[in-house]
Amino acid sequence: MWKEIDVSKMNIAFRMDDLQVTVLNANRMEFRESFPKHLHSFYELHYIFAGSGTLLCQGERYPLSAGTLYLNGRNSSHEQLTNPDDPMMEYSVALD
């Protein structure tokens, strides 16, 4: 189950030195099933707030559990495998 939070009218943007950062969208997701391999042209910040699973990113495996915060880069192939006995729940924010 996934719920996108509409931030399009909020115009959330900020500067980090010479870098302009814009929030494209924000989601709250419950992973009842794993999220298949994909990539996109923006950065994606993930915060796992419940459950557990595994991140497959660029051929590497990383454990995910409540309290994990991670950032996927642009065009970085990634997949999230949830633990069916302890489904992951996360907030994610897409940044350009």
Short mmCIF file of N, CA, C and O in Angstrom, two decimals:
data_model
loop_
_atom_site.label_atom_id
_atom_site.label_comp_id
_atom_site.label_asym_id
_atom_site.label_seq_id
_atom_site.Cartn_x
_atom_site.Cartn_y
_atom_site.Cartn_z
N MET A 1 0.86 -1.17 0.00
CA MET A 1 0.00 0.00 0.00
C MET A 1 0.90 1.23 0.00
O MET A 1 1.89 1.28 0.69
N TRP A 2 0.53 2.23 -0.77
CA TRP A 2 1.36 3.41 -0.88
C TRP A 2 0.46 4.63 -0.92
O TRP A 2 -0.60 4.63 -1.50
N LYS A 3 0.88 5.67 -0.28
CA LYS A 3 0.13 6.92 -0.27
C LYS A 3 1.07 8.05 -0.61
O LYS A 3 2.01 8.33 0.12
N GLU A 4 0.83 8.68 -1.76
CA GLU A 4 1.67 9.80 -2.15
C GLU A 4 1.14 11.06 -1.50
O GLU A 4 -0.07 11.31 -1.46
N ILE A 5 2.04 11.84 -0.98
CA ILE A 5 1.70 13.11 -0.34
C ILE A 5 1.94 14.19 -1.38
O ILE A 5 3.05 14.34 -1.89
N ASP A 6 0.90 14.91 -1.76
CA ASP A 6 1.01 15.91 -2.82
C ASP A 6 1.75 17.14 -2.30
O ASP A 6 1.23 17.89 -1.49
N VAL A 7 2.98 17.30 -2.76
CA VAL A 7 3.78 18.47 -2.38
C VAL A 7 3.94 19.44 -3.55
O VAL A 7 4.65 20.44 -3.44
N SER A 8 3.26 19.16 -4.67
CA SER A 8 3.45 19.95 -5.89
C SER A 8 3.10 21.43 -5.71
O SER A 8 3.73 22.30 -6.30
N LYS A 9 2.11 21.71 -4.90
CA LYS A 9 1.70 23.11 -4.69
C LYS A 9 2.48 23.78 -3.57
O LYS A 9 2.34 24.96 -3.33
N MET A 10 3.29 23.01 -2.87
CA MET A 10 4.04 23.56 -1.74
C MET A 10 5.33 24.24 -2.17
O MET A 10 5.87 25.04 -1.44
N ASN A 11 5.84 23.90 -3.34
CA ASN A 11 7.06 24.49 -3.87
C ASN A 11 8.19 24.45 -2.83
O ASN A 11 8.75 25.46 -2.42
N ILE A 12 8.51 23.24 -2.39
CA ILE A 12 9.56 23.05 -1.39
C ILE A 12 10.90 22.96 -2.10
O ILE A 12 11.15 22.03 -2.88
N ALA A 13 11.73 23.93 -1.86
CA ALA A 13 13.06 23.98 -2.48
C ALA A 13 14.01 24.68 -1.51
O ALA A 13 13.60 25.52 -0.72
N PHE A 14 15.28 24.29 -1.60
CA PHE A 14 16.29 24.92 -0.75
C PHE A 14 17.65 24.80 -1.42
O PHE A 14 17.83 24.04 -2.36
N ARG A 15 18.59 25.58 -0.95
CA ARG A 15 19.93 25.58 -1.49
C ARG A 15 20.89 24.91 -0.51
O ARG A 15 20.76 25.06 0.70
N MET A 16 21.84 24.19 -1.07
CA MET A 16 22.95 23.63 -0.30
C MET A 16 24.20 24.09 -1.04
O MET A 16 24.54 23.54 -2.09
N ASP A 17 24.82 25.14 -0.54
CA ASP A 17 25.91 25.80 -1.24
C ASP A 17 25.43 26.21 -2.63
O ASP A 17 24.49 26.95 -2.73
N ASP A 18 26.04 25.69 -3.68
CA ASP A 18 25.65 26.06 -5.05
C ASP A 18 24.61 25.12 -5.65
O ASP A 18 24.29 25.21 -6.83
N LEU A 19 24.08 24.21 -4.85
CA LEU A 19 23.14 23.20 -5.34
C LEU A 19 21.71 23.58 -4.97
O LEU A 19 21.41 23.84 -3.81
N GLN A 20 20.85 23.64 -5.96
CA GLN A 20 19.43 23.88 -5.74
C GLN A 20 18.73 22.53 -5.60
O GLN A 20 18.84 21.68 -6.48
N VAL A 21 18.03 22.29 -4.49
CA VAL A 21 17.33 21.04 -4.23
C VAL A 21 15.82 21.30 -4.24
O VAL A 21 15.35 22.22 -3.58
N THR A 22 15.08 20.48 -4.98
CA THR A 22 13.63 20.60 -5.06
C THR A 22 13.00 19.28 -4.66
O THR A 22 13.43 18.22 -5.11
N VAL A 23 11.99 19.33 -3.81
CA VAL A 23 11.24 18.13 -3.41
C VAL A 23 10.20 17.86 -4.49
O VAL A 23 9.34 18.70 -4.76
N LEU A 24 10.28 16.68 -5.12
CA LEU A 24 9.35 16.32 -6.19
C LEU A 24 8.09 15.65 -5.65
O LEU A 24 6.99 15.92 -6.11
N ASN A 25 8.26 14.73 -4.70
CA ASN A 25 7.12 14.09 -4.06
C ASN A 25 7.56 13.43 -2.77
O ASN A 25 8.75 13.31 -2.50
N ALA A 26 6.58 13.04 -2.00
CA ALA A 26 6.84 12.34 -0.74
C ALA A 26 5.81 11.22 -0.62
O ALA A 26 4.66 11.37 -1.05
N ASN A 27 6.26 10.09 -0.09
CA ASN A 27 5.39 8.92 0.03
C ASN A 27 5.50 8.29 1.40
O ASN A 27 6.54 8.35 2.04
N ARG A 28 4.43 7.65 1.78
CA ARG A 28 4.42 6.77 2.95
C ARG A 28 4.02 5.42 2.40
O ARG A 28 2.98 5.30 1.75
N MET A 29 4.87 4.42 2.59
CA MET A 29 4.61 3.11 2.00
C MET A 29 4.65 2.00 3.03
O MET A 29 5.48 2.02 3.93
N GLU A 30 3.74 1.04 2.84
CA GLU A 30 3.78 -0.20 3.60
C GLU A 30 4.05 -1.29 2.58
O GLU A 30 3.33 -1.43 1.59
N PHE A 31 5.10 -2.05 2.78
CA PHE A 31 5.51 -3.07 1.82
C PHE A 31 4.91 -4.43 2.17
O PHE A 31 5.52 -5.22 2.87
N ARG A 32 3.73 -4.69 1.67
CA ARG A 32 3.14 -6.02 1.85
C ARG A 32 3.79 -6.99 0.85
O ARG A 32 3.76 -8.20 1.06
N GLU A 33 4.33 -6.43 -0.22
CA GLU A 33 5.10 -7.19 -1.21
C GLU A 33 6.37 -6.41 -1.48
O GLU A 33 6.44 -5.21 -1.25
N SER A 34 7.37 -7.10 -1.99
CA SER A 34 8.63 -6.44 -2.32
C SER A 34 8.42 -5.46 -3.47
O SER A 34 7.50 -5.61 -4.28
N PHE A 35 9.28 -4.44 -3.52
CA PHE A 35 9.21 -3.42 -4.58
C PHE A 35 10.24 -3.80 -5.64
O PHE A 35 11.43 -3.89 -5.33
N PRO A 36 9.82 -4.04 -6.89
CA PRO A 36 10.74 -4.56 -7.91
C PRO A 36 11.85 -3.58 -8.29
O PRO A 36 11.76 -2.37 -8.03
N LYS A 37 12.88 -4.14 -8.92
CA LYS A 37 14.03 -3.34 -9.36
C LYS A 37 13.58 -2.21 -10.28
O LYS A 37 12.76 -2.41 -11.18
N HIS A 38 14.12 -1.03 -10.03
CA HIS A 38 13.80 0.14 -10.84
C HIS A 38 14.91 1.17 -10.67
O HIS A 38 15.80 1.02 -9.84
N LEU A 39 14.85 2.21 -11.45
CA LEU A 39 15.74 3.36 -11.30
C LEU A 39 15.01 4.59 -11.78
O LEU A 39 14.00 4.50 -12.46
N HIS A 40 15.51 5.75 -11.38
CA HIS A 40 14.91 7.01 -11.81
C HIS A 40 15.97 8.09 -11.85
O HIS A 40 17.08 7.90 -11.36
N SER A 41 15.61 9.21 -12.42
CA SER A 41 16.58 10.28 -12.67
C SER A 41 16.73 11.26 -11.51
O SER A 41 17.39 12.29 -11.65
N PHE A 42 16.13 10.96 -10.37
CA PHE A 42 16.22 11.85 -9.21
C PHE A 42 16.79 11.08 -8.03
O PHE A 42 16.94 9.86 -8.06
N TYR A 43 17.12 11.79 -6.97
CA TYR A 43 17.58 11.18 -5.72
C TYR A 43 16.35 10.78 -4.90
O TYR A 43 15.30 11.42 -5.01
N GLU A 44 16.50 9.77 -4.07
CA GLU A 44 15.39 9.33 -3.25
C GLU A 44 15.90 9.04 -1.84
O GLU A 44 16.77 8.19 -1.64
N LEU A 45 15.34 9.76 -0.87
CA LEU A 45 15.71 9.59 0.53
C LEU A 45 14.66 8.67 1.17
O LEU A 45 13.45 8.90 1.03
N HIS A 46 15.12 7.61 1.85
CA HIS A 46 14.23 6.63 2.47
C HIS A 46 14.47 6.58 3.97
O HIS A 46 15.62 6.57 4.41
N TYR A 47 13.40 6.52 4.73
CA TYR A 47 13.49 6.28 6.17
C TYR A 47 12.57 5.12 6.51
O TYR A 47 11.35 5.21 6.33
N ILE A 48 13.15 4.00 6.96
CA ILE A 48 12.37 2.83 7.37
C ILE A 48 11.97 3.06 8.83
O ILE A 48 12.83 3.18 9.70
N PHE A 49 10.66 3.16 9.09
CA PHE A 49 10.23 3.43 10.46
C PHE A 49 9.63 2.21 11.15
O PHE A 49 9.37 2.25 12.36
N ALA A 50 9.44 1.12 10.41
CA ALA A 50 8.94 -0.12 11.01
C ALA A 50 9.27 -1.28 10.09
O ALA A 50 9.46 -1.09 8.89
N GLY A 51 9.34 -2.48 10.65
CA GLY A 51 9.55 -3.67 9.86
C GLY A 51 11.00 -3.89 9.49
O GLY A 51 11.91 -3.23 10.00
N SER A 52 11.20 -4.83 8.56
CA SER A 52 12.56 -5.16 8.13
C SER A 52 12.55 -5.70 6.71
O SER A 52 11.50 -6.09 6.18
N GLY A 53 13.72 -5.73 6.12
CA GLY A 53 13.86 -6.24 4.76
C GLY A 53 15.29 -6.09 4.29
O GLY A 53 16.22 -5.97 5.09
N THR A 54 15.45 -6.05 2.97
CA THR A 54 16.77 -5.97 2.34
C THR A 54 16.70 -5.00 1.17
O THR A 54 15.75 -5.02 0.39
N LEU A 55 17.73 -4.17 1.04
CA LEU A 55 17.90 -3.31 -0.12
C LEU A 55 18.91 -3.97 -1.04
O LEU A 55 19.99 -4.36 -0.61
N LEU A 56 18.55 -4.15 -2.31
CA LEU A 56 19.49 -4.58 -3.34
C LEU A 56 19.78 -3.36 -4.19
O LEU A 56 18.87 -2.80 -4.82
N CYS A 57 21.02 -2.91 -4.18
CA CYS A 57 21.39 -1.69 -4.90
C CYS A 57 22.72 -1.89 -5.60
O CYS A 57 23.73 -2.18 -4.95
N GLN A 58 22.69 -1.75 -6.91
CA GLN A 58 23.90 -1.87 -7.72
C GLN A 58 24.64 -3.18 -7.42
O GLN A 58 25.85 -3.21 -7.32
N GLY A 59 23.89 -4.28 -7.22
CA GLY A 59 24.49 -5.58 -6.99
C GLY A 59 24.90 -5.86 -5.55
O GLY A 59 25.40 -6.94 -5.25
N GLU A 60 24.70 -4.92 -4.64
CA GLU A 60 25.05 -5.11 -3.23
C GLU A 60 23.77 -5.29 -2.41
O GLU A 60 22.72 -4.75 -2.75
N ARG A 61 23.87 -6.02 -1.30
CA ARG A 61 22.74 -6.25 -0.38
C ARG A 61 22.98 -5.48 0.92
O ARG A 61 24.09 -5.51 1.46
N TYR A 62 21.93 -4.82 1.40
CA TYR A 62 22.02 -4.07 2.65
C TYR A 62 20.80 -4.39 3.51
O TYR A 62 19.67 -4.34 3.01
N PRO A 63 21.00 -4.70 4.78
CA PRO A 63 19.85 -4.97 5.65
C PRO A 63 19.09 -3.68 5.95
O PRO A 63 19.69 -2.62 6.10
N LEU A 64 17.77 -3.78 6.01
CA LEU A 64 16.92 -2.64 6.34
C LEU A 64 16.11 -3.00 7.58
O LEU A 64 15.57 -4.11 7.68
N SER A 65 16.02 -2.06 8.51
CA SER A 65 15.21 -2.25 9.70
C SER A 65 14.77 -0.88 10.21
O SER A 65 15.23 0.15 9.73
N ALA A 66 13.87 -0.89 11.16
CA ALA A 66 13.36 0.37 11.73
C ALA A 66 14.53 1.24 12.18
O ALA A 66 15.44 0.76 12.84
N GLY A 67 14.50 2.50 11.77
CA GLY A 67 15.56 3.44 12.11
C GLY A 67 16.58 3.63 11.00
O GLY A 67 17.44 4.50 11.10
N THR A 68 16.48 2.85 9.92
CA THR A 68 17.43 2.98 8.80
C THR A 68 17.06 4.18 7.93
O THR A 68 15.90 4.36 7.57
N LEU A 69 18.06 4.98 7.61
CA LEU A 69 17.93 6.12 6.70
C LEU A 69 18.95 5.93 5.59
O LEU A 69 20.12 5.67 5.87
N TYR A 70 18.51 6.00 4.33
CA TYR A 70 19.47 5.87 3.22
C TYR A 70 19.03 6.68 2.02
O TYR A 70 17.87 7.06 1.90
N LEU A 71 19.98 6.97 1.15
CA LEU A 71 19.76 7.79 -0.03
C LEU A 71 20.16 7.00 -1.27
O LEU A 71 21.27 6.46 -1.33
N ASN A 72 19.24 6.92 -2.25
CA ASN A 72 19.56 6.33 -3.55
C ASN A 72 19.94 7.46 -4.48
O ASN A 72 19.28 8.50 -4.52
N GLY A 73 20.99 7.24 -5.26
CA GLY A 73 21.43 8.24 -6.23
C GLY A 73 20.64 8.17 -7.53
O GLY A 73 19.84 7.26 -7.75
N ARG A 74 20.91 9.11 -8.39
CA ARG A 74 20.29 9.13 -9.72
C ARG A 74 20.72 7.90 -10.51
O ARG A 74 21.88 7.49 -10.43
N ASN A 75 19.78 7.34 -11.25
CA ASN A 75 20.05 6.20 -12.13
C ASN A 75 20.73 5.04 -11.41
O ASN A 75 21.52 4.32 -12.00
N SER A 76 20.43 4.89 -10.14
CA SER A 76 20.97 3.82 -9.33
C SER A 76 19.92 2.70 -9.24
O SER A 76 18.87 2.88 -8.61
N SER A 77 20.18 1.58 -9.87
CA SER A 77 19.24 0.47 -9.89
C SER A 77 19.08 -0.08 -8.47
O SER A 77 20.06 -0.41 -7.81
N HIS A 78 17.84 -0.14 -7.99
CA HIS A 78 17.60 -0.62 -6.63
C HIS A 78 16.27 -1.35 -6.53
O HIS A 78 15.38 -1.18 -7.35
N GLU A 79 16.19 -2.19 -5.50
CA GLU A 79 15.02 -3.04 -5.25
C GLU A 79 14.90 -3.22 -3.74
O GLU A 79 15.91 -3.33 -3.05
N GLN A 80 13.68 -3.22 -3.24
CA GLN A 80 13.46 -3.39 -1.80
C GLN A 80 12.68 -4.68 -1.56
O GLN A 80 11.58 -4.84 -2.08
N LEU A 81 13.30 -5.59 -0.80
CA LEU A 81 12.67 -6.86 -0.47
C LEU A 81 12.18 -6.77 0.97
O LEU A 81 12.96 -6.54 1.88
N THR A 82 10.89 -6.93 1.16
CA THR A 82 10.33 -6.85 2.50
C THR A 82 10.33 -8.22 3.16
O THR A 82 10.33 -9.24 2.49
N ASN A 83 10.37 -8.24 4.46
CA ASN A 83 10.24 -9.47 5.23
C ASN A 83 8.75 -9.71 5.42
O ASN A 83 8.09 -8.93 6.11
N PRO A 84 8.17 -10.76 4.81
CA PRO A 84 6.72 -10.96 4.92
C PRO A 84 6.23 -11.15 6.36
O PRO A 84 5.06 -10.89 6.65
N ASP A 85 7.11 -11.59 7.25
CA ASP A 85 6.73 -11.76 8.65
C ASP A 85 6.84 -10.47 9.45
O ASP A 85 6.38 -10.40 10.60
N ASP A 86 7.49 -9.44 8.86
CA ASP A 86 7.70 -8.16 9.52
C ASP A 86 7.78 -7.08 8.44
O ASP A 86 8.84 -6.50 8.19
N PRO A 87 6.65 -6.82 7.71
CA PRO A 87 6.68 -5.92 6.55
C PRO A 87 7.24 -4.53 6.86
O PRO A 87 6.95 -3.95 7.90
N MET A 88 8.06 -4.04 5.94
CA MET A 88 8.66 -2.71 6.08
C MET A 88 7.61 -1.62 5.89
O MET A 88 6.68 -1.77 5.11
N MET A 89 7.83 -0.52 6.59
CA MET A 89 7.06 0.69 6.38
C MET A 89 8.08 1.82 6.28
O MET A 89 9.05 1.86 7.03
N GLU A 90 7.87 2.72 5.32
CA GLU A 90 8.85 3.78 5.11
C GLU A 90 8.20 5.08 4.68
O GLU A 90 7.08 5.11 4.20
N TYR A 91 8.98 6.14 4.88
CA TYR A 91 8.71 7.44 4.27
C TYR A 91 9.80 7.62 3.23
O TYR A 91 10.96 7.28 3.47
N SER A 92 9.42 8.11 2.05
CA SER A 92 10.44 8.42 1.05
C SER A 92 10.17 9.80 0.46
O SER A 92 9.01 10.23 0.36
N VAL A 93 11.24 10.46 0.10
CA VAL A 93 11.15 11.80 -0.49
C VAL A 93 12.02 11.81 -1.73
O VAL A 93 13.19 11.44 -1.69
N ALA A 94 11.42 12.21 -2.86
CA ALA A 94 12.14 12.32 -4.13
C ALA A 94 12.69 13.74 -4.25
O ALA A 94 11.95 14.71 -4.05
N LEU A 95 13.97 13.83 -4.54
CA LEU A 95 14.67 15.12 -4.60
C LEU A 95 15.34 15.29 -5.95
O LEU A 95 15.94 14.37 -6.47
N ASP A 96 15.25 16.49 -6.50
CA ASP A 96 15.94 16.79 -7.75
C ASP A 96 16.92 17.92 -7.50
O ASP A 96 16.68 18.78 -6.70
#
